[in-house]
């Protein structure tokens, strides 16, 4: 009886420990693009900037970019629903720009010029 109780408690802890890790993975995977050879841009900001408009303008500057960039997501750090995602990504400096494909994070930067260089290397 004691063995069974111990095994049940151990099983419970193993199951809950496994769930904790996947939650972080799910938050990160939600940032990925939906298909091969396409990307998403994610902007995490603390104070309103013009970066979102600059990124959108850049994305719309060529047909090649429009084909490979699925979209731009903007996250305000002060919104509670964004804070867990920011914590999962270990972001502590803002603004931060992430570029993701359908498998992982390809670029993390604070500089829009690095984003442009990243995509220029892909389309050229």
PDB file of C-alpha atoms in Angstrom:
ATOM      1  CA  UNK A   1       0.000   0.000   0.000  1.00  0.00           C
ATOM      2  CA  UNK A   2       2.800   2.414   0.901  1.00  0.00           C
ATOM      3  CA  UNK A   3       4.601   1.530  -2.313  1.00  0.00           C
ATOM      4  CA  UNK A   4       1.504   2.267  -4.388  1.00  0.00           C
ATOM      5  CA  UNK A   5       0.949   5.593  -2.657  1.00  0.00           C
ATOM      6  CA  UNK A   6       4.599   6.540  -3.176  1.00  0.00           C
ATOM      7  CA  UNK A   7       4.436   5.592  -6.863  1.00  0.00           C
ATOM      8  CA  UNK A   8       1.267   7.638  -7.377  1.00  0.00           C
ATOM      9  CA  UNK A   9       2.835  10.691  -5.748  1.00  0.00           C
ATOM     10  CA  UNK A  10       5.997  10.249  -7.798  1.00  0.00           C
ATOM     11  CA  UNK A  11       3.959   9.908 -10.987  1.00  0.00           C
ATOM     12  CA  UNK A  12       2.018  13.074 -10.140  1.00  0.00           C
ATOM     13  CA  UNK A  13       5.229  15.089  -9.672  1.00  0.00           C
ATOM     14  CA  UNK A  14       6.730  13.757 -12.882  1.00  0.00           C
ATOM     15  CA  UNK A  15       3.627  14.669 -14.847  1.00  0.00           C
ATOM     16  CA  UNK A  16       3.416  18.186 -13.444  1.00  0.00           C
ATOM     17  CA  UNK A  17       7.140  18.778 -13.982  1.00  0.00           C
ATOM     18  CA  UNK A  18       6.762  17.769 -17.620  1.00  0.00           C
ATOM     19  CA  UNK A  19       3.873  20.175 -18.125  1.00  0.00           C
ATOM     20  CA  UNK A  20       5.848  23.132 -16.830  1.00  0.00           C
ATOM     21  CA  UNK A  21       8.522  22.890 -19.524  1.00  0.00           C
ATOM     22  CA  UNK A  22       6.125  22.509 -22.413  1.00  0.00           C
ATOM     23  CA  UNK A  23       4.308  25.716 -21.516  1.00  0.00           C
ATOM     24  CA  UNK A  24       7.465  27.739 -22.224  1.00  0.00           C
ATOM     25  CA  UNK A  25       8.037  25.808 -25.448  1.00  0.00           C
ATOM     26  CA  UNK A  26       4.455  26.432 -26.562  1.00  0.00           C
ATOM     27  CA  UNK A  27       4.824  30.178 -25.976  1.00  0.00           C
ATOM     28  CA  UNK A  28       7.968  30.258 -28.083  1.00  0.00           C
ATOM     29  CA  UNK A  29       6.511  28.010 -30.799  1.00  0.00           C
ATOM     30  CA  UNK A  30       3.519  30.343 -31.090  1.00  0.00           C
ATOM     31  CA  UNK A  31       5.942  32.916 -32.548  1.00  0.00           C
ATOM     32  CA  UNK A  32       6.974  30.709 -35.466  1.00  0.00           C
ATOM     33  CA  UNK A  33       5.846  31.284 -39.033  1.00  0.00           C
ATOM     34  CA  UNK A  34       3.313  28.868 -40.452  1.00  0.00           C
ATOM     35  CA  UNK A  35       5.237  27.508 -43.435  1.00  0.00           C
ATOM     36  CA  UNK A  36       8.700  26.757 -44.815  1.00  0.00           C
ATOM     37  CA  UNK A  37      10.758  29.626 -46.207  1.00  0.00           C
ATOM     38  CA  UNK A  38       8.649  32.288 -44.505  1.00  0.00           C
ATOM     39  CA  UNK A  39       9.321  34.469 -41.492  1.00  0.00           C
ATOM     40  CA  UNK A  40       7.537  36.424 -38.783  1.00  0.00           C
ATOM     41  CA  UNK A  41       8.834  39.621 -37.209  1.00  0.00           C
ATOM     42  CA  UNK A  42       8.048  40.257 -33.537  1.00  0.00           C
ATOM     43  CA  UNK A  43       8.588  43.656 -31.921  1.00  0.00           C
ATOM     44  CA  UNK A  44       8.598  43.881 -28.125  1.00  0.00           C
ATOM     45  CA  UNK A  45       8.529  47.477 -26.909  1.00  0.00           C
ATOM     46  CA  UNK A  46       8.349  49.352 -23.620  1.00  0.00           C
ATOM     47  CA  UNK A  47       7.382  52.768 -24.940  1.00  0.00           C
ATOM     48  CA  UNK A  48       5.599  53.576 -28.184  1.00  0.00           C
ATOM     49  CA  UNK A  49       8.139  53.903 -30.985  1.00  0.00           C
ATOM     50  CA  UNK A  50       8.037  54.259 -34.742  1.00  0.00           C
ATOM     51  CA  UNK A  51       9.735  50.883 -35.180  1.00  0.00           C
ATOM     52  CA  UNK A  52       6.495  49.103 -36.058  1.00  0.00           C
ATOM     53  CA  UNK A  53       5.830  51.587 -38.856  1.00  0.00           C
ATOM     54  CA  UNK A  54       9.450  51.330 -40.050  1.00  0.00           C
ATOM     55  CA  UNK A  55       9.230  47.529 -40.099  1.00  0.00           C
ATOM     56  CA  UNK A  56       5.924  47.626 -41.975  1.00  0.00           C
ATOM     57  CA  UNK A  57       7.305  50.102 -44.493  1.00  0.00           C
ATOM     58  CA  UNK A  58      10.362  47.908 -45.008  1.00  0.00           C
ATOM     59  CA  UNK A  59       8.240  44.766 -45.435  1.00  0.00           C
ATOM     60  CA  UNK A  60       6.107  46.529 -48.067  1.00  0.00           C
ATOM     61  CA  UNK A  61       9.138  47.874 -49.937  1.00  0.00           C
ATOM     62  CA  UNK A  62       9.463  44.856 -52.250  1.00  0.00           C
ATOM     63  CA  UNK A  63       7.461  41.943 -53.585  1.00  0.00           C
ATOM     64  CA  UNK A  64      10.227  39.540 -52.509  1.00  0.00           C
ATOM     65  CA  UNK A  65       9.903  40.636 -48.884  1.00  0.00           C
ATOM     66  CA  UNK A  66       6.118  40.364 -49.017  1.00  0.00           C
ATOM     67  CA  UNK A  67       6.473  36.759 -50.167  1.00  0.00           C
ATOM     68  CA  UNK A  68       8.734  35.685 -47.306  1.00  0.00           C
ATOM     69  CA  UNK A  69       7.489  37.806 -44.377  1.00  0.00           C
ATOM     70  CA  UNK A  70       4.159  36.505 -43.068  1.00  0.00           C
ATOM     71  CA  UNK A  71       3.606  39.496 -40.830  1.00  0.00           C
ATOM     72  CA  UNK A  72       4.714  41.699 -37.979  1.00  0.00           C
ATOM     73  CA  UNK A  73       3.487  41.188 -34.422  1.00  0.00           C
ATOM     74  CA  UNK A  74       3.804  44.018 -31.901  1.00  0.00           C
ATOM     75  CA  UNK A  75       3.885  43.402 -28.136  1.00  0.00           C
ATOM     76  CA  UNK A  76       3.519  46.095 -25.480  1.00  0.00           C
ATOM     77  CA  UNK A  77       5.481  45.033 -22.377  1.00  0.00           C
ATOM     78  CA  UNK A  78       2.957  46.644 -20.063  1.00  0.00           C
ATOM     79  CA  UNK A  79       0.148  44.328 -21.159  1.00  0.00           C
ATOM     80  CA  UNK A  80      -0.200  41.406 -18.773  1.00  0.00           C
ATOM     81  CA  UNK A  81      -0.930  38.919 -21.567  1.00  0.00           C
ATOM     82  CA  UNK A  82       2.485  39.688 -23.114  1.00  0.00           C
ATOM     83  CA  UNK A  83       4.543  39.461 -19.923  1.00  0.00           C
ATOM     84  CA  UNK A  84       4.668  35.660 -19.732  1.00  0.00           C
ATOM     85  CA  UNK A  85       5.861  35.471 -23.348  1.00  0.00           C
ATOM     86  CA  UNK A  86       8.559  38.071 -22.623  1.00  0.00           C
ATOM     87  CA  UNK A  87       9.652  36.144 -19.551  1.00  0.00           C
ATOM     88  CA  UNK A  88       9.768  32.868 -21.515  1.00  0.00           C
ATOM     89  CA  UNK A  89      12.016  34.525 -24.085  1.00  0.00           C
ATOM     90  CA  UNK A  90      14.285  36.100 -21.432  1.00  0.00           C
ATOM     91  CA  UNK A  91      13.854  39.556 -22.950  1.00  0.00           C
ATOM     92  CA  UNK A  92      14.966  42.331 -20.630  1.00  0.00           C
ATOM     93  CA  UNK A  93      15.998  45.160 -22.995  1.00  0.00           C
ATOM     94  CA  UNK A  94      13.512  47.005 -25.153  1.00  0.00           C
ATOM     95  CA  UNK A  95      12.797  47.400 -27.922  1.00  0.00           C
ATOM     96  CA  UNK A  96      13.676  43.870 -28.996  1.00  0.00           C
ATOM     97  CA  UNK A  97      12.993  42.493 -32.450  1.00  0.00           C
ATOM     98  CA  UNK A  98      12.795  38.743 -33.098  1.00  0.00           C
ATOM     99  CA  UNK A  99      12.716  37.134 -36.513  1.00  0.00           C
ATOM    100  CA  UNK A 100      11.412  33.568 -36.585  1.00  0.00           C
ATOM    101  CA  UNK A 101      10.940  30.934 -39.229  1.00  0.00           C
ATOM    102  CA  UNK A 102       8.733  27.864 -38.850  1.00  0.00           C
ATOM    103  CA  UNK A 103      11.262  26.092 -36.605  1.00  0.00           C
ATOM    104  CA  UNK A 104      13.102  28.574 -34.394  1.00  0.00           C
ATOM    105  CA  UNK A 105      14.243  32.114 -33.661  1.00  0.00           C
ATOM    106  CA  UNK A 106      16.640  33.215 -36.407  1.00  0.00           C
ATOM    107  CA  UNK A 107      17.518  36.720 -35.174  1.00  0.00           C
ATOM    108  CA  UNK A 108      17.272  38.664 -31.926  1.00  0.00           C
ATOM    109  CA  UNK A 109      18.257  42.316 -32.080  1.00  0.00           C
ATOM    110  CA  UNK A 110      17.538  45.831 -30.878  1.00  0.00           C
ATOM    111  CA  UNK A 111      18.462  47.391 -34.228  1.00  0.00           C
ATOM    112  CA  UNK A 112      16.167  47.548 -37.250  1.00  0.00           C
ATOM    113  CA  UNK A 113      19.193  47.751 -39.542  1.00  0.00           C
ATOM    114  CA  UNK A 114      20.152  44.210 -38.504  1.00  0.00           C
ATOM    115  CA  UNK A 115      16.671  43.044 -39.493  1.00  0.00           C
ATOM    116  CA  UNK A 116      17.043  44.694 -42.893  1.00  0.00           C
ATOM    117  CA  UNK A 117      20.471  43.128 -43.389  1.00  0.00           C
ATOM    118  CA  UNK A 118      19.085  39.707 -42.412  1.00  0.00           C
ATOM    119  CA  UNK A 119      16.351  39.887 -45.054  1.00  0.00           C
ATOM    120  CA  UNK A 120      18.554  41.554 -47.667  1.00  0.00           C
ATOM    121  CA  UNK A 121      20.875  38.544 -47.434  1.00  0.00           C
ATOM    122  CA  UNK A 122      17.931  36.226 -48.073  1.00  0.00           C
ATOM    123  CA  UNK A 123      16.332  38.006 -51.030  1.00  0.00           C
ATOM    124  CA  UNK A 124      19.567  39.043 -52.769  1.00  0.00           C
TER     125      UNK A 124
END
